Amino acid sequence: MENNDDKLMEKIISLCKRRGFVYPGSEIYGGLAGTWDYGPLGVALKNNIKDAWRKKFVSSRNDMYEVDAAILMNGEVWKASGHVDTFTDPLVECTKCKKRFREDTLKVKGKCDDCGGVTGEARQFNMMFSTKIGAVEDSAATVYLRPETAQGIFVNFKNIVDSFHPKLPFGIAQIGKAFRNEITPRDFIFRVREIEQMEVEYFIREDDADKSFTYWHEEIVSFAEELGLDMASFHEVIVGDGDRAHYSKRTTDFEFDFPFGQKELFGLAYRGSFDLNNHKLEYIDEEAKEKITPHVIEPSMGVDRLVLALMLSAYAEDTQGEEVRSYLKFKPSMAPVVCAVSPLLKNKPELVEKARVVYGMLKSEFGRVMWDDNGNIGKRYRRQDEIGTPWCIVIDFDTLTDDTVTIRDRDTGSQERIAKLELVDYIKERLS
Ligand code: ATP
């Protein structure tokens, strides 16, 4: 099984690079461990994920406020939040080959994953990246790249309350980069040092904690379904007392069957009043006519892990004649390209001209539309299948006389002829 799983990861990584989803970071200089660069299709996929998140958790609601806080934050934030003291992983070094590992990810505790040598005593390694701000070289100038987007939300709690006077319960949401100096970045974009997170801090009265936790639990599961994740590979794990993060009173991890094991995809945590207490922030409860410290439920998601889980959920192969065809069966709303438009032959100006009109019409309607006249039609279909384009539209000689086009379905390979004027509605209907 391990072999097939390794092969699947190789196929996905190679497809991502070949077709322009994800490239190794700083590649022409030998790369930089734990960093990846997203190409045009990867950006489109990430944008679809982020748009879906924003629509579900921000714009369709009237109790959510979105912020975009600075990545560089005052060192005091991270002292107050507990990250300076406790945002650590256990680091061990092999006494033989000197390689370093995160102790809790070793295949066998005490034994080097690489050479089998004995690993030494674990020490706590802080995962925050620090840097100096300005020209002054003293400790007051130390700042950190945020290791989570959550604190950017908490430090703006008072601003949001003062500007918008929200009533409890309400949420503050943020999408943005976070940085973690992971000891062993690995498994492609699963464990990286530069992460994009989508987080909500939902502020509630303490008595409502259980109800709200259940509500957000359901919201997370429905979001996973809406994105088109393979739900048979999606699992919920209640995190036990000893294993929770320092701030959490209750956590459920949502895990996914990656080829390298069942691992965390999202987290849902009940942070109590830990953060607002630490930052000495309060809220005037008009109902109770008193100052209270709201409690917090936090659904937290990583965009990079979602990209990988979606690629794995969508990847499929079938055989057509002699040939093995690989395709990505994304939900149309998630596909980086909604449809590709081609003239049957690229050396026939009348076909190209007509195809350009159809392309312009669809592009202005859907944006994510690709012009594709490279190679023969078969090759174009293979290429579009591989990047998960749900529909290929071909303009041929019949189009010139009856204004109909061929539309080919990615998953079944079947083709239909429909009127050019019906194209937009046809696609719109299937997109929603
Ligand atoms: P792990 O146990 O895998 O290190 P975590 O519990 O530290 O993850 P959280 O602090 O809960 O992760 O972060 C919230 C989300 O951010 C995770 O569910 C995950 O999707 C994403 N995330 C965290 N660390 C990384 C990373 N190094 N690379 C990619 N995504 C990450």
Coordinates of C-alpha atoms in Angstrom, one line a residue, residues 57 61-67 153-154 156-173 200-205 208 212 215-216 276 281-285 292-299:
F57 CA -18.2 32.5 6.8
R61 CA -23.5 36.4 7.5
N62 CA -24.3 39.6 9.4
D63 CA -22.3 38.8 12.5
M64 CA -18.8 38.6 11.0
Y65 CA -16.1 41.2 10.6
E66 CA -13.1 40.6 8.4
V67 CA -9.7 42.1 9.2
I153 CA -7.7 39.2 15.3
F154 CA -7.5 39.4 19.1
N156 CA -8.1 44.2 16.9
F157 CA -11.0 43.1 19.2
K158 CA -11.3 46.5 20.8
N159 CA -11.1 48.3 17.5
I160 CA -13.9 46.2 16.0
V161 CA -16.1 46.7 19.1
D162 CA -15.5 50.5 19.1
S163 CA -16.1 50.9 15.4
F164 CA -19.1 48.5 14.9
H165 CA -20.6 47.9 18.4
P166 CA -21.4 44.3 17.6
K167 CA -23.7 42.3 20.0
L168 CA -22.6 38.9 21.2
P169 CA -22.2 36.5 19.6
F170 CA -20.1 37.8 16.8
G171 CA -17.0 36.8 14.9
I172 CA -13.9 38.3 13.5
A173 CA -12.4 36.5 10.5
V200 CA -12.5 32.8 12.7
E201 CA -12.6 33.8 16.3
Y202 CA -16.2 33.6 17.4
F203 CA -17.0 35.6 20.6
I204 CA -19.7 34.1 22.8
R205 CA -21.1 34.1 26.3
D208 CA -23.2 29.2 25.1
S212 CA -21.6 27.2 19.7
Y215 CA -22.7 24.8 15.6
W216 CA -19.2 25.4 14.3
L276 CA -8.9 38.2 25.8
L281 CA -9.6 43.0 26.8
E282 CA -13.2 43.2 28.0
Y283 CA -16.6 43.7 26.5
I284 CA -19.6 45.6 27.9
D285 CA -22.5 43.3 27.9
I292 CA -17.5 40.5 30.8
T293 CA -14.7 38.7 29.0
P294 CA -16.3 36.8 26.1
H295 CA -15.3 33.2 25.4
V296 CA -14.0 32.1 22.0
I297 CA -14.7 29.3 19.6
E298 CA -12.1 29.0 16.8
P299 CA -12.5 27.2 13.5

